[in-house]
Coordinates of C-alpha atoms and ligand atoms in Angstrom, one line a residue:
Chain L
X300 CA 76.7 52.3 -26.7
X301 CA 80.4 52.1 -28.1
X302 CA 80.8 49.8 -30.8
X303 CA 83.3 46.8 -30.1
X304 CA 84.8 46.4 -33.9
X305 CA 88.4 45.2 -34.0
X306 CA 90.4 45.5 -37.2
X307 CA 91.4 41.6 -37.0
X308 CA 87.7 41.2 -38.0
X309 CA 88.0 42.7 -41.5
X310 CA 90.2 41.0 -44.0
X311 CA 92.8 43.5 -45.2
X312 CA 94.3 41.5 -47.9
X313 CA 91.0 41.6 -49.8
X314 CA 89.7 45.0 -49.1
X315 CA 92.7 47.3 -49.8
X316 CA 93.6 47.5 -53.3
X317 CA 96.9 48.7 -55.2
X318 CA 95.7 51.7 -56.6
X319 CA 97.6 54.6 -54.8
X320 CA 97.5 58.0 -56.6
X321 CA 98.9 61.8 -55.1
X322 CA 97.3 64.7 -55.8
X323 CA 98.2 68.0 -54.9
X324 CA 96.9 69.5 -52.3
X325 CA 96.6 73.2 -50.6
X326 CA 97.9 72.3 -46.8
X327 CA 99.8 69.2 -47.3
X328 CA 99.9 66.2 -49.7
X329 CA 97.0 64.3 -50.1
X330 CA 96.9 60.7 -51.7
X331 CA 94.0 58.4 -53.2
X332 CA 94.1 54.9 -52.2
X333 CA 91.2 52.5 -53.2
X334 CA 89.2 55.7 -53.8
X335 CA 89.5 57.3 -50.6
X336 CA 91.0 60.6 -50.3
X337 CA 93.4 60.6 -47.8
X338 CA 95.9 62.7 -46.1
X339 CA 99.5 62.1 -46.2
X340 CA 100.0 60.5 -43.0
X341 CA 96.7 58.2 -43.1
Chain I
X274 CA 35.5 78.9 -64.5
X275 CA 36.2 75.2 -65.8
X276 CA 35.0 74.1 -68.8
X277 CA 35.5 71.0 -71.3
X278 CA 36.4 71.9 -74.6
X279 CA 33.4 70.3 -76.0
X280 CA 31.1 72.0 -73.9
X281 CA 32.6 75.6 -74.3
X282 CA 31.2 78.3 -76.6
X283 CA 32.3 78.6 -80.2
X284 CA 33.8 81.9 -79.9
X285 CA 36.2 82.2 -77.6
X286 CA 38.6 84.9 -77.1
X287 CA 40.6 86.8 -74.1
X288 CA 43.3 89.2 -73.4
X289 CA 45.8 86.4 -72.9
X290 CA 45.9 83.0 -74.1
X291 CA 48.0 80.4 -72.2
X292 CA 48.7 77.0 -73.5
X293 CA 49.6 74.4 -70.7
X294 CA 48.6 74.3 -67.0
X295 CA 51.3 73.5 -65.2
X296 CA 53.9 75.4 -62.5
X297 CA 54.3 77.8 -65.4
X298 CA 50.9 78.2 -66.8
X299 CA 49.1 78.6 -63.5
X300 CA 51.7 81.0 -61.9
X301 CA 51.0 83.1 -64.8
X302 CA 47.1 82.7 -65.1
X303 CA 46.7 83.6 -61.6
X304 CA 49.0 86.5 -61.5
X305 CA 47.5 88.1 -64.6
X306 CA 43.8 87.4 -63.2
X307 CA 44.8 89.3 -60.1
X308 CA 45.9 92.4 -62.5
X309 CA 42.3 92.3 -64.0
X310 CA 43.8 90.6 -67.3
X311 CA 41.2 88.1 -68.9
X312 CA 43.0 84.7 -69.5
X313 CA 41.7 81.6 -71.2
X314 CA 44.0 78.7 -70.1
X315 CA 44.2 75.5 -72.4
X316 CA 44.9 72.3 -70.6
X317 CA 45.7 69.2 -72.4
X318 CA 44.5 66.9 -69.7
X319 CA 41.4 66.9 -67.5
X320 CA 41.4 67.2 -63.7
X321 CA 42.6 63.5 -63.4
X322 CA 45.2 61.4 -65.3
X323 CA 43.9 59.7 -68.7
X324 CA 45.9 57.2 -71.1
X325 CA 44.5 59.5 -73.7
X326 CA 46.4 62.2 -72.7
X327 CA 49.4 60.7 -71.2
X328 CA 49.9 58.7 -74.4
X329 CA 50.5 61.7 -76.4
X330 CA 53.9 62.2 -74.2
X331 CA 55.2 58.8 -75.8
X332 CA 58.5 59.6 -77.4
X333 CA 62.0 58.3 -78.3
X334 CA 65.5 58.7 -76.8
X335 CA 68.6 58.8 -78.2
X336 CA 72.1 58.8 -76.6
X337 CA 73.0 58.3 -73.2
X338 CA 70.4 56.4 -71.3
X339 CA 67.1 58.4 -70.1
X340 CA 63.9 58.1 -68.6
X341 CA 61.0 57.0 -70.2
X342 CA 59.4 60.3 -71.3
X343 CA 55.8 59.1 -71.0
X344 CA 56.2 58.6 -67.3
X345 CA 58.5 61.6 -66.9
X346 CA 56.1 64.2 -67.0
X347 CA 52.3 64.3 -66.4
X348 CA 49.7 65.3 -68.8
X349 CA 46.9 66.9 -66.9
X350 CA 45.8 69.8 -65.1
X351 CA 48.6 71.0 -62.6
X352 CA 51.1 69.3 -64.9
X353 CA 54.2 67.4 -63.8
X354 CA 53.6 69.2 -60.1
X355 CA 51.1 66.3 -59.7
X356 CA 54.2 64.2 -58.8
X357 CA 57.3 66.4 -58.4
X358 CA 59.1 66.0 -55.2
X359 CA 59.3 69.7 -54.2
X360 CA 63.2 70.5 -54.0
X361 CA 63.7 74.3 -54.4
X362 CA 66.7 76.5 -54.7
X363 CA 67.1 79.7 -57.0
X364 CA 69.8 79.9 -59.6
X365 CA 73.1 81.6 -58.4
X366 CA 74.3 85.0 -59.7
X367 CA 77.1 83.2 -61.5
X368 CA 74.7 81.3 -63.1
X369 CA 73.3 84.0 -65.3
X370 CA 76.9 84.6 -66.7
X371 CA 79.5 82.9 -68.7
X372 CA 81.5 80.5 -66.4
X373 CA 84.0 78.8 -68.6
X374 CA 85.6 80.0 -72.0
X375 CA 83.3 79.3 -74.8
X376 CA 80.4 77.4 -73.1
X377 CA 77.4 79.7 -73.7
X378 CA 76.0 79.6 -70.1
X379 CA 75.0 83.4 -70.1
X380 CA 71.8 84.5 -69.8
X381 CA 70.9 88.0 -71.2
X382 CA 69.2 88.8 -67.7
X383 CA 70.9 88.8 -64.5
X384 CA 69.6 87.3 -61.2
X385 CA 68.9 90.8 -59.9
X386 CA 65.6 90.6 -62.5
X387 CA 64.5 87.5 -61.1
X388 CA 64.9 88.7 -57.2
X389 CA 61.9 90.7 -57.0
X390 CA 59.8 87.3 -57.1
X391 CA 61.7 86.0 -54.9
X392 CA 59.4 86.2 -52.2
X393 CA 55.9 85.7 -53.9
X394 CA 57.6 82.3 -55.5
X395 CA 58.7 81.4 -51.8
X396 CA 55.0 81.9 -50.8
X397 CA 53.5 80.0 -53.9
X398 CA 55.9 77.2 -53.5
X399 CA 55.0 77.3 -49.5
X400 CA 58.4 77.6 -48.3
X401 CA 59.9 78.7 -45.0
X402 CA 62.8 79.9 -43.8
X403 CA 65.3 80.1 -47.0
X404 CA 68.8 80.8 -45.4
X405 CA 72.0 82.3 -47.2
X406 CA 75.0 80.2 -48.5
X407 CA 77.9 79.9 -45.9
X408 CA 81.8 79.4 -47.0
X409 CA 83.0 75.7 -46.3
X410 CA 86.3 77.3 -44.9
X411 CA 88.7 77.5 -47.9
X412 CA 87.6 74.8 -49.9
X413 CA 86.1 76.8 -53.0
X414 CA 82.8 75.3 -51.8
X415 CA 79.7 77.0 -50.2
X416 CA 77.1 75.0 -47.6
X417 CA 74.1 75.9 -49.2
X418 CA 70.3 75.4 -48.2
X419 CA 68.0 73.9 -50.3
X420 CA 64.3 74.4 -49.3
X421 CA 61.4 72.1 -49.8
X422 CA 58.0 72.8 -51.1
X423 CA 55.1 70.2 -49.0
X424 CA 55.2 69.5 -52.4
X425 CA 52.7 72.2 -53.6
X426 CA 50.3 70.5 -56.4
X427 CA 49.5 73.5 -58.5
X428 CA 46.3 72.1 -59.7
X429 CA 44.8 71.2 -56.4
X430 CA 46.2 74.5 -54.8
X431 CA 44.8 76.8 -57.4
X432 CA 41.7 75.0 -58.7
X433 CA 39.3 77.0 -56.4
X434 CA 41.2 80.2 -57.1
X435 CA 40.6 79.8 -60.7
X436 CA 37.4 78.4 -60.7
X437 CA 36.1 81.6 -58.6
X438 CA 37.8 84.0 -61.0
X439 CA 35.9 86.6 -63.1
X440 CA 39.0 86.8 -65.3
X441 CA 39.9 83.4 -65.9
X442 CA 38.4 80.3 -67.9
X443 CA 40.2 77.0 -67.8
X444 CA 39.6 75.0 -71.0
X445 CA 39.9 71.2 -70.1
X446 CA 40.7 68.4 -72.8
X447 CA 42.5 71.8 -75.2
X448 CA 45.2 70.2 -76.9
X449 CA 47.5 72.9 -79.0
X450 CA 47.3 71.5 -82.8
X451 CA 47.5 74.8 -84.8
X452 CA 48.2 78.4 -84.8
X453 CA 47.3 81.2 -87.3
X454 CA 49.5 84.2 -87.9
X455 CA 49.6 87.2 -90.1
X456 CA 52.8 89.2 -90.3
X457 CA 54.3 88.5 -87.2
X458 CA 51.2 88.5 -84.9
X459 CA 49.4 85.3 -84.1
X460 CA 45.7 85.9 -84.3
X461 CA 44.6 82.2 -83.0
X462 CA 45.3 79.2 -82.0
X463 CA 43.4 75.7 -82.4
X464 CA 42.6 73.2 -79.9
X465 CA 41.1 70.0 -79.9
X466 CA 40.1 67.6 -77.7
X467 CA 40.3 63.5 -77.9
X468 CA 36.8 63.0 -79.6
X469 CA 38.1 65.7 -82.3
X470 CA 36.0 68.7 -81.4
X471 CA 37.9 71.8 -82.2
X472 CA 37.8 75.6 -81.1
X473 CA 39.9 78.2 -82.5
X474 CA 40.6 80.7 -79.7
X475 CA 41.7 84.4 -80.5
X476 CA 43.5 86.4 -77.8
X477 CA 46.2 89.5 -78.2
X478 CA 48.8 87.7 -76.5
X479 CA 49.5 83.7 -76.9
X480 CA 51.9 81.8 -74.3
X481 CA 53.0 78.6 -74.6
X482 CA 53.9 76.8 -71.4
X483 CA 53.4 73.2 -72.0
X484 CA 56.6 71.7 -70.2
X485 CA 60.6 71.7 -71.1
X486 CA 60.1 69.4 -74.2
X487 CA 56.6 69.9 -75.1
X488 CA 57.4 73.7 -75.6
X489 CA 60.1 72.6 -78.2
X490 CA 58.2 69.8 -79.8
X491 CA 55.1 72.2 -80.6
X492 CA 56.9 75.1 -81.8
X493 CA 59.1 73.0 -84.1
X494 CA 55.7 71.3 -85.2
X495 CA 53.9 74.8 -85.6
X496 CA 57.4 76.2 -87.7
X497 CA 56.8 73.1 -89.9
X498 CA 53.1 73.4 -90.9
X499 CA 52.5 77.0 -90.5
X500 CA 54.0 80.6 -91.4
X501 CA 55.2 81.1 -88.3
X502 CA 57.9 84.0 -88.4
X503 CA 60.6 82.7 -86.3
X504 CA 63.5 85.1 -86.7
X505 CA 66.5 83.0 -87.6
X506 CA 64.4 80.1 -88.8
X507 CA 63.9 77.2 -86.6
X508 CA 67.7 76.4 -86.4
X509 CA 67.8 76.9 -82.9
X510 CA 64.2 75.4 -81.8
X511 CA 64.6 72.3 -79.6
X512 CA 68.5 73.0 -79.1
X513 CA 70.7 73.3 -76.5
X514 CA 68.4 70.8 -74.1
X515 CA 69.7 70.1 -70.7
X516 CA 69.3 68.0 -67.6
X517 CA 71.1 67.9 -64.5
X518 CA 73.0 64.7 -64.5
X519 CA 72.3 63.1 -61.4
X520 CA 74.6 60.2 -59.7
X521 CA 75.6 58.8 -56.4
X522 CA 79.5 59.8 -56.2
X523 CA 80.7 58.1 -53.2
X524 CA 80.7 57.6 -49.4
X525 CA 81.7 59.8 -46.6
X526 CA 82.9 59.0 -42.9
X527 CA 82.5 61.7 -40.8
X528 CA 84.4 62.0 -37.2
X529 CA 82.5 65.0 -36.0
X530 CA 78.9 65.1 -37.6
X531 CA 78.7 68.4 -35.2
X532 CA 80.7 70.0 -38.1
X533 CA 78.0 69.7 -40.4
X534 CA 74.3 70.8 -40.5
X535 CA 72.3 67.6 -41.4
X536 CA 68.3 68.8 -42.1
X537 CA 65.5 67.0 -40.9
X538 CA 65.7 64.7 -43.9
X539 CA 69.4 63.7 -42.7
X540 CA 70.6 66.1 -45.8
X541 CA 73.6 68.5 -46.1
X542 CA 74.2 70.4 -49.2
X543 CA 77.3 72.2 -50.8
X544 CA 78.2 73.8 -54.1
X545 CA 81.1 75.5 -55.8
X546 CA 81.8 79.2 -55.4
X547 CA 82.1 81.7 -58.6
X548 CA 85.7 81.7 -57.8
X549 CA 85.9 77.8 -57.7
X550 CA 84.2 77.5 -61.0
X551 CA 86.3 80.0 -62.9
X552 CA 89.6 78.8 -61.4
X553 CA 88.7 75.3 -62.3
X554 CA 87.2 75.8 -65.8
X555 CA 84.1 73.9 -64.3
X556 CA 80.3 74.6 -64.4
X557 CA 78.0 74.4 -61.1
X558 CA 77.2 71.5 -59.2
X559 CA 75.5 70.3 -55.8
X560 CA 76.8 67.8 -53.7
X561 CA 74.6 66.4 -51.0
X562 CA 75.2 64.3 -47.9
X563 CA 72.7 62.1 -46.8
X564 CA 73.8 60.4 -43.6
X565 CA 73.2 56.7 -43.4
X566 CA 72.4 54.4 -40.2
X567 CA 75.4 53.0 -38.7
X568 CA 73.9 49.4 -40.1
X569 CA 74.4 50.8 -43.6
X570 CA 78.1 51.6 -42.7
X571 CA 80.0 48.6 -41.6
X572 CA 81.4 47.7 -45.1
X573 CA 82.5 51.6 -45.5
X574 CA 84.2 51.7 -42.2
X575 CA 85.9 47.9 -42.6
X576 CA 87.4 49.9 -46.0
X577 CA 88.6 52.7 -44.8
X578 CA 90.0 51.0 -41.6
X579 CA 92.3 49.3 -44.5
X580 CA 93.9 52.1 -46.0
X581 CA 93.8 54.8 -42.9
X582 CA 94.1 52.7 -39.8
X583 CA 94.6 55.5 -37.5
X584 CA 91.8 57.8 -38.5
X585 CA 89.3 54.7 -39.0
X586 CA 90.3 53.8 -35.1
X587 CA 89.4 57.3 -33.9
X588 CA 86.3 57.3 -35.9
X589 CA 85.1 53.9 -34.0
X590 CA 85.6 55.8 -31.0
X591 CA 83.9 58.8 -31.9
X592 CA 80.8 56.4 -33.2
X593 CA 80.6 55.2 -29.6
X594 CA 80.2 59.1 -28.3
X595 CA 77.7 59.2 -31.2
X596 CA 79.5 61.9 -32.8
X597 CA 80.6 59.9 -35.9
X598 CA 78.4 59.2 -39.0
X599 CA 78.8 57.4 -42.4
X600 CA 76.8 59.5 -45.4
X601 CA 76.2 58.6 -49.0
X602 CA 77.5 61.5 -51.1
X603 CA 75.4 62.2 -53.8
X604 CA 75.5 65.1 -56.8
X605 CA 73.6 66.7 -59.1
X606 CA 75.4 69.3 -61.6
X607 CA 74.8 71.5 -64.4
X608 CA 75.3 70.3 -67.8
X609 CA 77.1 71.8 -70.9
X610 CA 74.3 73.4 -73.0
X611 CA 75.6 71.7 -76.6
X612 CA 73.8 72.3 -79.8
X613 CA 73.6 68.6 -80.4
X614 CA 71.2 67.9 -77.1
X615 CA 68.0 68.5 -78.8
X616 CA 64.6 67.9 -79.1
X617 CA 63.5 66.9 -82.6
X618 CA 60.6 65.5 -84.2
X619 CA 60.4 61.8 -84.8
X620 CA 58.8 59.6 -87.8
X621 CA 56.0 58.6 -85.3
X622 CA 53.0 60.6 -84.7
X623 CA 50.7 61.2 -81.7
X624 CA 46.7 61.0 -82.0
X625 CA 46.6 64.4 -83.4
X626 CA 49.0 63.8 -86.4
X627 CA 51.7 65.6 -84.7
X628 CA 55.1 63.9 -84.7
X629 CA 56.3 62.5 -81.1
X630 CA 59.6 64.0 -79.8
X631 CA 62.9 62.5 -80.0
X632 CA 65.3 63.6 -77.1
X633 CA 68.8 63.3 -78.2
X634 CA 70.7 63.5 -74.9
X635 CA 74.7 63.1 -74.0
X636 CA 77.1 63.9 -71.2
X637 CA 79.9 65.5 -72.3
X638 CA 83.8 65.8 -71.2
X639 CA 83.1 68.9 -69.4
X640 CA 80.1 67.4 -67.5
X641 CA 82.6 64.7 -65.9
X642 CA 85.1 67.5 -65.3
X643 CA 82.5 69.6 -63.4
X644 CA 81.5 67.0 -60.9
X645 CA 85.1 65.8 -60.6
X646 CA 86.3 69.0 -59.5
X647 CA 83.7 69.8 -56.7
X648 CA 83.7 66.3 -55.5
X649 CA 87.5 66.4 -55.0
X650 CA 87.4 69.8 -53.4
X651 CA 84.9 68.5 -50.9
X652 CA 87.1 65.2 -50.4
X653 CA 90.2 67.3 -49.8
X654 CA 88.6 69.7 -47.6
X655 CA 87.2 66.7 -45.3
X656 CA 90.9 65.5 -45.3
X657 CA 92.8 68.7 -44.7
X658 CA 90.6 69.8 -41.9
X659 CA 90.9 66.0 -40.8
X660 CA 87.1 65.9 -40.0
X661 CA 86.2 63.0 -42.1
X662 CA 87.4 60.7 -45.4
X663 CA 85.6 60.4 -48.7
X664 CA 85.7 57.6 -50.6
X665 CA 84.9 58.7 -54.4
X666 CA 83.4 56.1 -57.1
X667 CA 86.0 54.9 -59.6
X668 CA 84.5 56.8 -62.6
X669 CA 85.2 60.0 -61.0
X670 CA 88.8 59.2 -60.5
X671 CA 89.5 58.8 -64.0
X672 CA 89.1 61.9 -66.1
X673 CA 88.7 59.6 -69.3
X674 CA 86.4 57.3 -67.8
X675 CA 82.3 58.0 -68.8
X676 CA 79.7 58.7 -66.7
X677 CA 77.9 56.1 -65.0
X678 CA 74.5 55.3 -66.0
X679 CA 72.6 54.0 -62.7
X680 CA 69.1 54.2 -61.8
X681 CA 69.6 57.9 -61.2
X682 CA 70.2 59.6 -64.6
X683 CA 69.1 63.1 -64.1
X684 CA 66.4 65.1 -62.1
X685 CA 63.7 64.7 -64.7
X686 CA 64.6 68.6 -65.1
X687 CA 64.2 69.6 -68.5
X688 CA 65.4 72.7 -69.6
X689 CA 66.5 74.7 -72.9
X690 CA 65.0 74.0 -76.4
X691 CA 64.0 77.8 -76.6
X692 CA 66.7 79.6 -74.9
X693 CA 66.6 83.2 -74.1
X694 CA 69.3 85.3 -75.8
X695 CA 70.1 88.7 -76.6
X696 CA 69.4 88.3 -80.2
X697 CA 67.8 85.7 -82.7
X698 CA 71.3 84.3 -83.6
X699 CA 71.7 82.9 -80.2
X700 CA 68.4 81.8 -79.0
X701 CA 64.3 81.4 -79.6
X702 CA 63.0 83.9 -77.0
X703 CA 64.3 87.5 -76.3
X704 CA 64.7 88.7 -72.3
X705 CA 61.2 89.1 -72.0
X706 CA 60.6 85.4 -73.4
X707 CA 58.9 86.7 -76.4
X708 CA 59.8 84.7 -79.6
X709 CA 62.1 86.2 -81.8
X710 CA 60.3 87.2 -85.2
X711 CA 57.0 87.6 -83.6
X712 CA 55.1 90.5 -81.9
X713 CA 52.8 88.4 -79.2
X714 CA 54.0 84.9 -78.8
X715 CA 55.8 83.9 -75.9
X716 CA 57.1 80.9 -73.7
X717 CA 57.0 80.1 -70.2
X718 CA 59.0 77.7 -68.3
X719 CA 62.4 76.2 -67.9
X720 CA 62.6 75.7 -72.1
X721 CA 63.8 79.3 -72.2
X722 CA 67.0 78.6 -69.7
X723 CA 69.9 79.2 -71.5
X724 CA 72.0 77.3 -69.1
X725 CA 70.9 75.4 -66.2
X726 CA 73.0 76.3 -62.9
X727 CA 72.5 73.4 -60.5
X728 CA 69.2 74.5 -59.2
X729 CA 66.1 72.6 -59.2
X730 CA 64.1 74.4 -61.9
X731 CA 60.5 74.9 -60.7
X732 CA 61.8 78.0 -58.1
X733 CA 63.2 79.6 -61.3
X734 CA 60.0 78.7 -63.8
X735 CA 57.5 80.2 -61.0
X736 CA 60.0 83.4 -60.8
X737 CA 60.1 83.7 -64.5
X738 CA 55.9 83.4 -65.1
X739 CA 55.9 86.0 -62.5
X740 CA 58.3 88.1 -64.3
X741 CA 56.6 87.6 -67.4
X742 CA 53.2 88.4 -66.1
X743 CA 54.5 91.8 -65.0
X744 CA 55.7 92.3 -68.6
X745 CA 52.5 91.4 -70.1
X746 CA 50.2 93.5 -67.6
X747 CA 52.4 96.3 -69.0
X748 CA 51.5 95.7 -72.7
X749 CA 47.9 95.5 -71.8
X750 CA 46.7 99.0 -70.6
X751 CA 43.7 98.1 -68.8
X752 CA 45.5 96.1 -66.3
X753 CA 45.1 97.1 -62.6
Ligands
LIG1006 C1 59.3 62.6 -60.4 C2 59.9 64.2 -60.7 C3 60.2 64.9 -59.4 C4 60.4 66.1 -59.8 N1 61.2 66.7 -58.6 C5 61.7 68.5 -58.9 C6 61.9 68.8 -57.7 O1 61.9 68.6 -56.9 N2 62.1 69.9 -57.8 C7 62.2 71.0 -59.1 O2 62.2 72.2 -58.9 N3 61.6 70.3 -60.0 C8 61.1 69.0 -60.3 N4 60.8 68.2 -60.9 C9 60.3 68.9 -62.1 C10 59.1 70.0 -62.1 O3 58.0 68.7 -62.1 C11 59.0 70.7 -63.3 O4 60.1 71.6 -63.3 C12 57.3 71.4 -63.2 O5 56.5 70.7 -63.1 C13 57.6 72.3 -65.0 O6 56.4 73.2 -64.8 P1 55.8 73.5 -66.3 O7 54.7 74.2 -66.1 O8 56.9 73.9 -67.3 O9 55.6 71.9 -67.0 P2 54.4 70.9 -66.7 O10 54.4 70.9 -65.1 O11 54.9 69.6 -67.2 O12 53.4 71.3 -67.1 C14 53.0 71.3 -68.4 C15 51.4 71.4 -68.7 O13 51.1 71.7 -70.0 C16 50.2 70.9 -70.4 N5 50.1 70.5 -72.2 C17 51.1 69.6 -72.5 N6 50.9 70.0 -74.3 C18 49.7 70.3 -74.2 C19 49.2 71.1 -75.4 N7 49.7 70.2 -76.7 N8 48.0 72.0 -75.3 C20 47.7 72.1 -73.9 N9 48.4 71.6 -72.9 C21 49.7 71.1 -72.9 C22 50.3 69.3 -69.9 O14 49.1 68.7 -69.6 C23 50.6 70.1 -68.5 O15 49.6 70.5 -67.4 C24 60.2 66.7 -60.9 C25 60.0 66.3 -61.9 C26 59.3 64.8 -61.9 C27 58.8 64.1 -63.0

């Protein structure tokens, strides 16, 4: 069954930390935010 | 035939005397018996666990936090395979070579020397369908296969075969306490039971197969009390001890789980290529994904939605189509072999008067670097391909952070201490596992590993035992 989760349910302020770093990537620039290794456009 | 030491004849002799009946000792004994070689297999314990025997394993650890050594191994017939988990994998070809400049990982043998024993080892461990590795895109990682033994309990599996064999006598409650040597030849070993009964066992060849800590402890002890002619002295006995550090390292949100090949245990495995290790100056490692139910995933998704709302929202839709999943990312990796990680003799003594082991174990900067490189490559691959996102634990992102000491510290994989080398200046045993400086004293088990790769060790332990049997049969002209 499809899950019904809305972003409003999450307290973004609490969850998002300020830690942002950039790392070189093969295809495009990746970034690390709050421990997540992300694509530049994320 | 099985016999308790107290009921055994006074005069005991055989072609080969093996000390220790775990995976290494039993594989060796059965293979030698099949070649019509008479074997006495001495086992410190009985057929069941006992406090008297297990207490001998009490030991001290120093350095990084490590498991209690009294429970991390088992001291009765079948050895630690009485409670191992059965994860199996052979070492990679690159594991036998130098990987990082200045780090002594090379072996005096290559993977090709163990390959002839691959199939028989698979049969002994009851493994099926070992699949080859596949490249994971251009990530520098491979998707790898691990095999799972049922797990085979060596004591149970081989009891009847050893009992019926005309060529094997298993001596129970027989603890190695001393050895008699003349020139470079060991003539006899002395074994003792828990009531003080003793026997001398004479043989043409002796093999110590007491596990990845005891092999070092007993050789250090024999060196201290006797005149064992260890070439190069005892400087390297116990040294370069290694574990496979283990740790949970992050969480993974996967948008399309069909891009992965989760096995029946919901696991999928990855490890770096030889070229990647060389390029990054890193050792070998094993990353594994353990997929979790959605119930355990909510917090991870919530966290992802904060930092990557578009991807997070897409993943939510994929969950609806039962295509997405959340997995825990765990790792086990190769530890740098260093001189100061070592088994030494402590002050305290066991019931036989032998000093207990002291284990010094610390993880190095290279150990941190190794797992950081693989973890980053995996995370980048998922982001590059837009198939998932990885959240790494904070200690991994900071090169200066130490390694964590959570519940998982290692794999109970005890390796090194009597490392194999080309010459006595580099190790304790030669390429045939014979102790340098002796004519007829051998070591079986993972204590001979000069480096550890990332593979769980028992598969290679059995391969090495089968190879050792072949070598010993070659030394005994009547072998069939
Ligand atoms: C919880 C746990 C899980 C594990 N899971 C895995 C896994 O999934 N995959 C893997 O590859 N490995 C695993 N291992 C490691 C595996 O158990 C060992 O690699 C393997 O048992 C080593 O075989 P061995 O014969 O060298 O030593 P052991 O199996 O420890 O056998 C040594 C034998 O020597 C005897 N002995 C000791 N001292 C003396 C003495 N003085 N005189 C006579 N005999 C003596 C002991 O009683 C014992 O029977 C695990 C270990 C543990 C503890």
